[in-house]
Short mmCIF file of C-alpha atoms and ligand atoms in Angstrom, two decimals:
data_model
loop_
_atom_site.label_atom_id
_atom_site.label_comp_id
_atom_site.label_asym_id
_atom_site.label_seq_id
_atom_site.Cartn_x
_atom_site.Cartn_y
_atom_site.Cartn_z
CA UNK A 61 77.61 92.59 108.39
CA UNK A 62 81.14 93.15 107.49
CA UNK A 63 84.79 94.74 108.97
CA UNK A 64 85.07 98.24 107.87
CA UNK A 65 88.89 99.02 107.69
CA UNK A 66 90.41 102.13 107.59
CA UNK A 67 91.01 105.45 105.19
CA UNK A 68 94.24 104.61 103.12
CA UNK A 69 95.90 106.87 100.61
CA UNK A 70 97.20 104.08 97.93
CA UNK A 71 95.46 100.58 98.02
CA UNK A 72 97.00 98.06 94.66
CA UNK A 73 94.71 95.97 94.27
CA UNK A 74 96.15 92.51 92.79
CA UNK A 75 100.13 92.17 93.30
CA UNK A 76 101.09 90.45 90.42
CA UNK A 77 104.41 91.57 88.38
CA UNK A 78 102.17 94.92 87.56
CA UNK A 79 102.17 96.59 91.03
CA UNK A 80 105.70 95.17 92.11
CA UNK A 81 106.81 97.45 88.94
CA UNK A 82 104.17 100.21 90.07
CA UNK A 83 105.47 100.25 93.47
CA UNK A 84 109.31 100.80 92.10
CA UNK A 85 108.25 102.94 89.88
CA UNK A 86 106.92 105.27 92.79
CA UNK A 87 110.41 104.64 94.44
CA UNK A 88 111.79 105.09 91.21
CA UNK A 89 110.06 108.51 91.38
CA UNK A 90 110.61 109.49 94.61
CA UNK A 91 106.46 109.46 95.52
CA UNK A 92 106.53 106.58 98.22
CA UNK A 93 106.39 109.21 100.60
CA UNK A 94 103.18 110.83 98.61
CA UNK A 95 101.16 107.23 98.31
CA UNK A 96 101.71 106.03 101.47
CA UNK A 97 100.73 109.60 103.32
CA UNK A 98 98.17 107.68 105.27
CA UNK A 99 99.22 104.28 104.34
CA UNK A 100 99.57 101.17 101.32
CA UNK A 101 97.00 98.41 101.25
CA UNK A 102 98.18 95.19 99.40
CA UNK A 103 94.87 93.23 98.14
CA UNK A 104 96.44 90.11 96.72
CA UNK A 105 94.21 86.96 96.17
CA UNK A 106 97.00 84.01 96.26
CA UNK A 107 99.71 83.77 98.56
CA UNK A 108 102.41 84.62 95.97
CA UNK A 109 103.63 88.36 95.86
CA UNK A 110 104.94 89.29 93.04
CA UNK A 111 105.12 86.40 90.24
CA UNK A 112 101.46 86.51 89.35
CA UNK A 113 100.67 84.51 85.74
CA UNK A 114 104.36 83.97 85.02
CA UNK A 115 104.62 81.43 87.91
CA UNK A 116 101.99 79.36 85.89
CA UNK A 117 103.46 79.19 81.91
CA UNK A 118 105.14 76.08 81.15
CA UNK A 119 107.34 78.20 78.91
CA UNK A 120 110.72 80.10 78.32
CA UNK A 121 110.40 84.09 78.75
CA UNK A 122 110.56 86.93 76.04
CA UNK A 123 112.70 89.22 77.59
CA UNK A 124 116.48 87.52 78.61
CA UNK A 125 118.11 87.76 82.41
CA UNK A 126 119.69 90.23 81.76
CA UNK A 127 116.42 92.49 81.36
CA UNK A 128 114.42 90.98 84.40
CA UNK A 129 118.31 91.44 86.27
CA UNK A 130 117.83 94.43 86.25
CA UNK A 131 114.95 95.14 88.71
CA UNK A 132 117.67 93.89 91.12
CA UNK A 133 121.02 95.52 89.19
CA UNK A 134 119.55 98.75 89.10
CA UNK A 135 121.50 101.68 91.14
CA UNK A 136 118.05 103.21 91.06
CA UNK A 137 116.33 100.59 93.06
CA UNK A 138 119.89 99.60 95.30
CA UNK A 139 118.77 100.75 98.89
CA UNK A 140 115.85 98.34 98.16
CA UNK A 141 117.98 95.52 96.80
CA UNK A 142 121.17 95.20 98.33
CA UNK A 143 120.81 92.71 100.45
CA UNK A 144 118.69 90.86 98.11
CA UNK A 145 118.86 86.42 99.02
CA UNK A 146 117.34 85.39 95.13
CA UNK A 147 117.81 82.08 95.95
CA UNK A 148 118.52 79.56 92.41
CA UNK A 149 116.72 81.51 90.52
CA UNK A 150 118.69 84.65 90.30
CA UNK A 151 121.79 82.50 90.08
CA UNK A 152 119.83 80.52 87.27
CA UNK A 153 119.83 83.75 85.39
CA UNK A 154 122.96 85.40 86.12
CA UNK A 155 124.98 82.04 85.12
CA UNK A 156 123.02 82.89 81.42
CA UNK A 157 122.45 86.26 81.44
CA UNK A 158 122.01 86.31 77.67
CA UNK A 159 119.49 83.63 77.68
CA UNK A 160 115.70 83.94 77.86
CA UNK A 161 114.84 81.74 80.96
CA UNK A 162 111.85 79.69 82.17
CA UNK A 163 108.77 82.32 83.28
CA UNK A 164 108.61 80.02 86.62
CA UNK A 165 112.14 80.90 87.24
CA UNK A 166 111.21 84.68 86.93
CA UNK A 167 108.36 83.91 89.11
CA UNK A 168 110.22 82.43 91.88
CA UNK A 169 113.02 85.84 91.85
CA UNK A 170 109.74 88.18 91.42
CA UNK A 171 108.20 86.64 93.94
CA UNK A 172 111.16 86.83 96.32
CA UNK A 173 111.72 89.84 95.31
CA UNK A 174 108.29 91.18 95.95
CA UNK A 175 108.86 89.85 99.79
CA UNK A 176 112.17 91.98 100.12
CA UNK A 177 110.72 95.55 98.63
CA UNK A 178 107.45 94.88 100.92
CA UNK A 179 109.63 94.12 104.46
CA UNK A 180 112.45 96.77 103.64
CA UNK A 181 109.23 99.24 102.75
CA UNK A 182 107.55 98.36 105.51
CA UNK A 183 110.11 99.57 107.94
CA UNK A 184 109.50 103.26 106.73
CA UNK A 185 105.75 103.03 105.78
CA UNK A 186 102.75 102.25 106.93
CA UNK A 187 102.15 98.76 104.59
CA UNK A 188 99.08 97.04 105.21
CA UNK A 189 99.26 93.01 103.84
CA UNK A 190 96.24 91.41 102.60
CA UNK A 191 97.68 88.26 101.68
CA UNK A 192 95.46 85.78 100.21
CA UNK A 193 92.45 88.18 99.99
CA UNK A 194 90.61 88.80 96.86
CA UNK A 195 88.88 92.09 96.28
CA UNK A 196 85.35 91.69 95.02
CA UNK A 197 84.46 95.46 94.13
CA UNK A 198 85.79 98.79 93.58
CA UNK A 199 83.49 101.02 93.29
CA UNK A 200 83.51 105.15 94.09
CA UNK A 201 82.06 106.67 97.24
CA UNK A 202 81.98 109.66 97.39
CA UNK A 203 85.84 111.31 97.37
CA UNK A 204 87.56 108.15 97.55
CA UNK A 205 87.04 104.55 96.66
CA UNK A 206 84.84 101.44 98.52
CA UNK A 207 87.27 97.73 97.76
CA UNK A 208 84.94 95.58 99.23
CA UNK A 209 87.29 92.07 99.79
CA UNK A 210 86.84 88.51 100.94
CA UNK A 211 89.86 87.59 103.49
CA UNK A 212 90.00 84.88 105.88
CA UNK A 213 86.72 83.90 105.21
CA UNK A 214 84.81 87.42 106.48
CA UNK A 215 84.05 89.86 103.66
CA UNK A 216 84.98 93.46 104.35
CA UNK A 217 85.47 96.90 103.58
CA UNK A 218 88.63 99.11 103.03
CA UNK A 219 88.90 103.16 101.66
CA UNK A 220 91.11 104.33 99.36
CA UNK A 221 91.75 107.62 97.83
CA UNK A 222 94.22 106.50 95.18
CA UNK A 223 93.37 102.47 93.58
CA UNK A 224 96.30 100.27 91.20
CA UNK A 225 94.15 97.57 90.24
CA UNK A 226 95.93 95.17 88.11
CA UNK A 227 94.48 91.95 88.14
CA UNK A 228 95.65 89.95 85.09
CA UNK A 229 93.59 89.14 82.49
CA UNK A 230 91.31 86.48 80.33
CA UNK A 231 90.93 85.07 77.20
CA UNK A 232 87.60 84.73 76.59
CA UNK A 233 85.10 83.63 73.01
CA UNK A 234 81.75 82.52 72.59
CA UNK A 235 81.02 79.16 72.80
CA UNK A 236 78.98 78.38 70.13
CA UNK A 237 81.55 80.10 68.28
CA UNK A 238 84.07 77.53 69.68
CA UNK A 239 82.01 74.24 69.26
CA UNK A 240 81.85 75.22 65.67
CA UNK A 241 85.30 74.93 65.45
CA UNK A 242 86.47 71.82 67.31
CA UNK A 243 84.93 69.25 69.62
CA UNK A 244 87.56 70.34 72.05
CA UNK A 245 88.53 74.13 72.96
CA UNK A 246 91.11 75.56 75.51
CA UNK A 247 92.35 78.61 75.53
CA UNK A 248 96.06 79.48 75.39
CA UNK A 249 96.74 79.92 78.79
CA UNK A 250 95.42 77.17 80.30
CA UNK A 251 97.32 74.92 76.85
CA UNK A 252 100.87 76.40 78.59
CA UNK A 253 100.47 76.35 81.95
CA UNK A 254 99.27 72.71 81.77
CA UNK A 255 102.94 70.55 81.52
CA UNK A 256 103.96 68.33 78.35
CA UNK A 257 103.12 65.20 80.10
CA UNK A 258 99.24 66.43 80.35
CA UNK A 259 99.06 68.24 76.97
CA UNK A 260 100.73 64.58 75.17
CA UNK A 261 97.50 62.64 77.50
CA UNK A 262 94.92 65.91 76.18
CA UNK A 263 96.10 64.36 72.80
CA UNK A 264 95.66 61.18 73.09
CA UNK A 265 92.27 61.36 75.00
CA UNK A 266 90.96 63.17 72.88
CA UNK A 267 92.50 61.68 69.48
CA UNK A 268 93.74 65.23 67.82
CA UNK A 269 95.55 64.68 64.76
CA UNK A 270 94.77 68.41 63.35
CA UNK A 271 94.82 72.00 65.13
CA UNK A 272 93.37 74.88 65.46
CA UNK A 273 94.93 78.33 66.66
CA UNK A 274 93.03 81.40 66.71
CA UNK A 275 95.49 84.39 66.92
CA UNK A 276 99.18 84.98 65.82
CA UNK A 277 100.58 86.02 69.62
CA UNK A 278 103.29 85.39 71.35
CA UNK A 279 101.12 83.22 72.72
CA UNK A 280 99.96 81.30 69.31
CA UNK A 281 103.92 80.78 68.17
CA UNK A 282 104.52 79.28 72.17
CA UNK A 283 101.87 76.76 71.52
CA UNK A 284 103.19 75.55 68.41
CA UNK A 285 106.24 74.91 70.94
CA UNK A 286 104.69 73.36 73.12
CA UNK A 287 102.88 70.37 70.21
CA UNK A 288 105.77 70.18 68.54
CA UNK A 289 107.45 68.83 72.36
CA UNK A 290 104.55 66.41 72.14
CA UNK A 291 104.15 65.61 68.46
CA UNK A 292 105.36 64.58 65.32
CA UNK A 293 104.23 65.27 62.09
CA UNK A 294 103.00 61.96 61.42
CA UNK A 295 100.43 62.58 64.14
CA UNK A 296 99.15 66.29 63.96
CA UNK A 297 98.85 69.28 61.46
CA UNK A 298 98.77 72.75 62.91
CA UNK A 299 96.66 75.59 61.23
CA UNK A 300 96.92 79.27 62.90
CA UNK A 301 94.03 81.67 61.44
CA UNK A 302 94.79 84.75 62.49
CA UNK A 303 94.24 88.88 61.31
CA UNK A 304 97.97 88.97 59.86
CA UNK A 305 101.15 87.00 60.45
CA UNK A 306 103.48 87.04 62.91
CA UNK A 307 106.37 89.57 63.38
CA UNK A 308 109.59 88.57 64.44
CA UNK A 309 111.94 91.17 66.30
CA UNK A 310 115.64 92.28 64.84
CA UNK A 311 118.02 94.49 67.17
CA UNK A 312 119.46 95.79 63.72
CA UNK A 313 117.85 96.60 60.59
CA UNK A 314 120.84 95.03 58.76
CA UNK A 315 120.51 91.71 61.66
CA UNK A 316 117.00 91.21 59.81
CA UNK A 317 118.23 91.57 56.15
CA UNK A 318 121.18 89.52 56.98
CA UNK A 319 118.44 86.89 57.82
CA UNK A 320 116.30 87.60 54.54
CA UNK A 321 113.48 89.26 56.43
CA UNK A 322 111.32 91.90 55.27
CA UNK A 323 110.14 94.97 56.96
CA UNK A 324 108.62 98.00 56.39
CA UNK A 325 111.57 100.49 56.73
CA UNK A 326 109.67 103.49 58.35
CA UNK A 327 106.29 101.49 60.28
CA UNK A 328 108.47 98.92 61.93
CA UNK A 329 111.48 100.33 62.60
CA UNK A 330 111.98 101.83 66.26
CA UNK A 331 112.95 105.88 66.13
CA UNK A 332 114.37 105.29 69.42
CA UNK A 333 116.51 102.70 69.31
CA UNK A 334 116.74 101.29 65.37
CA UNK A 335 115.09 98.01 66.04
CA UNK A 336 112.59 96.35 64.00
CA UNK A 337 109.52 95.33 65.59
CA UNK A 338 110.38 96.51 68.65
CA UNK A 339 107.14 95.98 70.33
CA UNK A 340 105.16 93.42 68.64
CA UNK A 341 107.74 90.81 67.54
CA UNK A 342 108.72 87.76 68.13
CA UNK A 343 112.05 87.55 70.37
CA UNK A 344 114.10 84.12 71.32
CA UNK A 345 112.40 80.76 71.41
CA UNK A 346 109.49 82.76 69.83
CA UNK A 347 111.48 84.06 66.46
CA UNK A 348 113.49 81.48 66.28
CA UNK A 349 110.18 78.62 65.67
CA UNK A 350 108.49 81.89 64.01
CA UNK A 351 111.52 81.37 61.28
CA UNK A 352 111.28 77.99 61.40
CA UNK A 353 108.03 77.69 60.67
CA UNK A 354 108.07 80.69 57.60
CA UNK A 355 110.63 79.14 55.68
CA UNK A 356 110.37 75.25 56.36
CA UNK A 357 106.28 75.23 57.21
CA UNK A 358 107.23 73.91 60.96
CA UNK A 359 109.85 74.16 63.90
CA UNK A 360 112.33 71.24 63.51
CA UNK A 361 111.41 68.51 60.46
CA UNK A 362 109.93 65.66 62.74
CA UNK A 363 107.10 68.32 64.34
CA UNK A 364 104.22 68.68 63.08
CA UNK A 365 103.63 70.80 59.78
CA UNK A 366 103.00 74.50 60.77
CA UNK A 367 99.85 76.53 58.04
CA UNK A 368 98.84 80.14 58.25
CA UNK A 369 95.74 81.32 57.77
CA UNK A 370 95.03 84.78 57.17
CA UNK A 371 91.87 86.61 57.08
CA UNK A 372 89.79 89.02 58.69
CA UNK A 373 87.79 86.83 60.67
CA UNK A 374 89.57 83.63 62.22
CA UNK A 375 87.24 82.44 63.65
CA UNK A 376 84.35 82.72 60.78
CA UNK A 377 87.31 80.85 58.37
CA UNK A 378 88.85 78.62 61.03
CA UNK A 379 84.56 77.56 61.93
CA UNK A 380 84.61 76.61 58.00
CA UNK A 381 87.32 74.33 57.81
CA UNK A 382 86.23 70.54 59.39
CA UNK A 383 88.16 67.69 61.07
CA UNK A 384 89.62 70.20 63.35
CA UNK A 385 89.23 67.98 66.36
CA UNK A 386 91.38 70.87 68.27
CA UNK A 387 91.11 74.79 68.90
CA UNK A 388 93.57 76.59 71.19
CA UNK A 389 92.36 79.93 71.35
CA UNK A 390 95.59 82.61 71.54
CA UNK A 391 93.37 85.62 71.38
CA UNK A 392 94.10 88.70 73.87
CA UNK A 393 93.14 89.55 77.07
CA UNK A 394 90.85 90.65 79.14
CA UNK A 395 90.93 92.54 82.12
CA UNK A 396 90.04 91.22 85.35
CA UNK A 397 89.75 93.72 87.03
CA UNK A 398 86.60 93.98 89.66
CA UNK A 399 85.04 97.51 88.36
CA UNK A 400 82.12 99.05 88.91
CA UNK A 401 80.24 100.95 86.25
CA UNK A 402 83.43 101.34 84.95
CA UNK A 403 84.38 100.99 81.21
CA UNK A 404 87.90 100.09 80.48
CA UNK A 405 90.96 101.77 80.29
CA UNK A 406 92.63 104.73 78.42
CA UNK A 407 96.58 105.26 77.04
CA UNK A 408 96.93 107.02 80.22
CA UNK A 409 96.18 104.71 82.45
CA UNK A 410 92.63 105.95 84.29
CA UNK A 411 90.04 103.98 83.70
CA UNK A 412 86.74 105.58 82.24
CA UNK A 413 83.58 105.53 83.48
CA UNK A 414 80.27 104.25 81.68
CA UNK A 415 80.26 107.90 79.47
CA UNK A 416 84.09 107.15 78.73
CA UNK A 417 85.17 109.64 80.96
CA UNK A 418 88.27 109.10 82.78
CA UNK A 419 88.23 108.59 86.65
CA UNK A 420 90.45 110.52 88.55
CA UNK A 421 92.50 107.78 91.20
CA UNK A 422 91.97 104.62 89.47
CA UNK A 423 94.27 103.32 87.36
CA UNK A 424 94.71 99.92 85.70
CA UNK A 425 97.84 99.07 83.09
CA UNK A 426 98.45 95.26 83.86
CA UNK A 427 98.21 91.85 82.19
CA UNK A 428 94.13 93.15 79.97
CA UNK A 429 94.53 96.52 80.56
CA UNK A 430 98.41 98.00 78.82
CA UNK A 431 98.60 101.23 77.51
CA UNK A 432 99.59 102.15 74.08
CA UNK A 433 103.26 103.18 73.75
CA UNK A 434 103.93 107.31 74.77
CA UNK A 435 106.61 109.22 72.32
CA UNK A 436 108.48 108.81 75.04
CA UNK A 437 108.04 105.06 74.83
CA UNK A 438 109.06 104.90 71.05
CA UNK A 439 108.75 101.81 69.61
CA UNK A 440 107.81 101.20 65.93
CA UNK A 441 104.44 103.36 64.35
CA UNK A 442 103.43 100.55 63.25
CA UNK A 443 102.84 98.66 66.21
CA UNK A 444 98.93 99.53 67.11
CA UNK A 445 98.74 96.70 70.72
CA UNK A 446 99.34 97.52 74.55
CA UNK A 447 102.47 97.52 75.93
CA UNK A 448 102.79 94.80 78.66
CA UNK A 449 106.21 93.09 80.49
CA UNK A 450 107.91 93.54 83.28
CA UNK A 451 110.45 96.05 82.24
CA UNK A 452 107.80 97.90 81.18
CA UNK A 453 106.09 98.48 84.26
CA UNK A 454 109.47 99.23 86.30
CA UNK A 455 109.91 102.30 83.46
CA UNK A 456 107.93 103.82 81.04
CA UNK A 457 104.19 102.48 82.12
CA UNK A 458 105.53 102.96 85.80
CA UNK A 459 106.55 106.78 84.21
CA UNK A 460 102.99 107.53 83.14
CA UNK A 461 100.85 106.00 85.54
CA UNK A 462 102.97 108.28 88.85
CA UNK A 463 102.33 110.64 86.30
CA UNK A 464 99.20 110.38 85.78
CA UNK A 465 98.77 109.95 89.47
CA UNK A 466 101.03 113.31 90.22
CA UNK A 467 98.36 114.97 88.63
CA UNK A 468 95.34 113.51 89.59
CA UNK A 469 96.64 114.61 93.69
CA UNK A 470 96.06 118.26 91.93
CA UNK A 471 92.61 117.66 91.05
CA UNK A 472 90.03 119.99 92.29
CA UNK A 473 88.03 118.09 94.85
CA UNK A 474 84.35 118.97 93.02
CA UNK A 475 86.44 117.57 89.36
CA UNK A 476 87.98 114.52 91.54
CA UNK A 477 84.79 113.42 92.46
CA UNK A 478 82.02 114.13 89.69
CA UNK A 479 80.37 116.85 92.12
C1 FAD B 851 101.96 83.54 77.87
C2 FAD B 851 102.34 84.78 78.24
C3 FAD B 851 104.16 85.22 78.53
C4 FAD B 851 104.14 86.58 78.79
N1 FAD B 851 106.07 86.18 78.84
C5 FAD B 851 106.57 87.28 79.11
C6 FAD B 851 107.09 87.66 79.91
O1 FAD B 851 108.34 87.07 79.42
N2 FAD B 851 107.96 88.90 80.46
C7 FAD B 851 106.88 89.58 80.71
O2 FAD B 851 107.83 90.57 81.59
N3 FAD B 851 105.78 89.39 80.57
C8 FAD B 851 105.66 88.38 79.81
N4 FAD B 851 104.11 88.26 79.79
C9 FAD B 851 103.18 89.60 79.71
C10 FAD B 851 102.75 89.13 81.05
O3 FAD B 851 101.65 88.58 81.40
C11 FAD B 851 102.75 90.25 82.38
O4 FAD B 851 104.26 90.39 82.65
C12 FAD B 851 102.71 90.10 83.79
O5 FAD B 851 102.53 88.78 84.31
C13 FAD B 851 101.46 90.87 83.96
O6 FAD B 851 101.71 91.41 85.72
P1 FAD B 851 99.95 91.56 86.45
O7 FAD B 851 100.26 91.78 87.46
O8 FAD B 851 99.54 92.54 84.62
O9 FAD B 851 99.00 90.68 85.87
P2 FAD B 851 99.07 89.29 86.73
O10 FAD B 851 100.43 88.32 86.10
O11 FAD B 851 98.07 88.44 86.41
O12 FAD B 851 98.78 88.92 88.26
C14 FAD B 851 97.40 89.75 89.11
C15 FAD B 851 97.92 89.29 89.73
O13 FAD B 851 96.29 89.83 90.73
C16 FAD B 851 96.30 88.93 91.43
N5 FAD B 851 94.81 89.05 91.27
C17 FAD B 851 93.92 88.10 90.42
N6 FAD B 851 92.46 88.75 90.54
C18 FAD B 851 92.15 89.25 91.99
C19 FAD B 851 91.38 89.57 93.35
N7 FAD B 851 90.04 89.89 92.49
N8 FAD B 851 91.75 90.11 94.38
C20 FAD B 851 93.18 90.38 94.74
N9 FAD B 851 94.08 89.98 93.63
C21 FAD B 851 93.70 89.60 92.58
C22 FAD B 851 96.53 87.55 90.49
O14 FAD B 851 96.79 86.15 91.95
C23 FAD B 851 98.04 87.65 90.81
O15 FAD B 851 98.59 88.20 91.81
C24 FAD B 851 103.44 87.25 79.13
C25 FAD B 851 102.16 87.33 79.11
C26 FAD B 851 101.21 85.80 78.88
C27 FAD B 851 100.43 85.94 77.77
#
């Protein structure tokens, strides 16, 4: 029989960038004394706080250093970060504010920031940190949620009134579909997490000459960049099977026109900022790579030829092409959060029950969940995806989630418990 811990006001399940952003948003919106009323419990599976998946990817960020620096330099967080020591990562980001940094550096910075913020907040609020604790189940239990977790080899349970669960996501497809495309299949998550030597060894071990990439996302183009670093056009050819061509981000319509980039003057323009493909568009390294592929058919003159095939069902189209030795699955992410009897979430960040009704008090919005943009967040009308990213968790997404939490605090008990 496991230990049962006391009732907390709030549980943060998974402490990667999303729940770090949530904590900062709660602070910014002056909600911490409510959220931490009877204590906050933080459950994080790994020893690292704050970094999440970003620490694994061996690619550059899709935001500039200056965007990540905002988390530290924002005057609203001054009390928390004034004596922050950011180490080499912070030094690099400050020295190169206008470059897209390696994600491993961003992860180092977020980890230091998370440690700093938790220790600073713990001076004022009750914060219980379960590090290297894996949550296995979250379920409704009367007025609160019951959270089962493994910690130090023990199985235990905690109760919490509110739960923010952000455990990242995973890519998946039926194995038989992948087998039809190529004998070797990896997810882009796996491919972008191995270093160049291991990626190169993978190509040589399986004598890979033709690569099929499924999906036209940022991960797909990052995979092309990685392949272009380790193979040339004499040895490898790449086909990207996608539903639509990747879109490119531009600061202004004039900048897009200067590059000869075609866009819809209404559907692709953010009404708030005038930016082109503000949410869907590729930025920085992946932008340059995609632009080069559109113009010349490869990332650089020596690198593998890249061909796009657009169709309604990229899996079927890819499986009809023969002779591909490697398939890289670069599709979207599903939530890895351990809900029970619940079915995902909607645009307000509240998780839904199996009947599709919002479950007050239970929220999920990070990788694999994400929110659709609100009018307040702006963005191009053609964007149909989910918002995901460190800056958003601390700003627009944080606002939406804290607003939902504030509303749920005032829901009569019989509605909140579904009775
Ligand atoms: C290839 C790629 C590149 C990206 N680049 C950028 C970028 O440049 N800039 C940007 O802002 N965003 C980027 N993103 C989006 C990015 O994924 C998110 O910003 C961020 O990683 C999502 O944070 P998260 O906390 O939701 O998930 P994760 O980063 O996956 O963190 C989840 C955390 O939960 C923990 N956890 C998992 N399961 C459990 C469990 N059962 N119990 C307890 N803890 C658990 C994990 O250990 C981890 O710490 C990128 C995404 C991808 C896929």
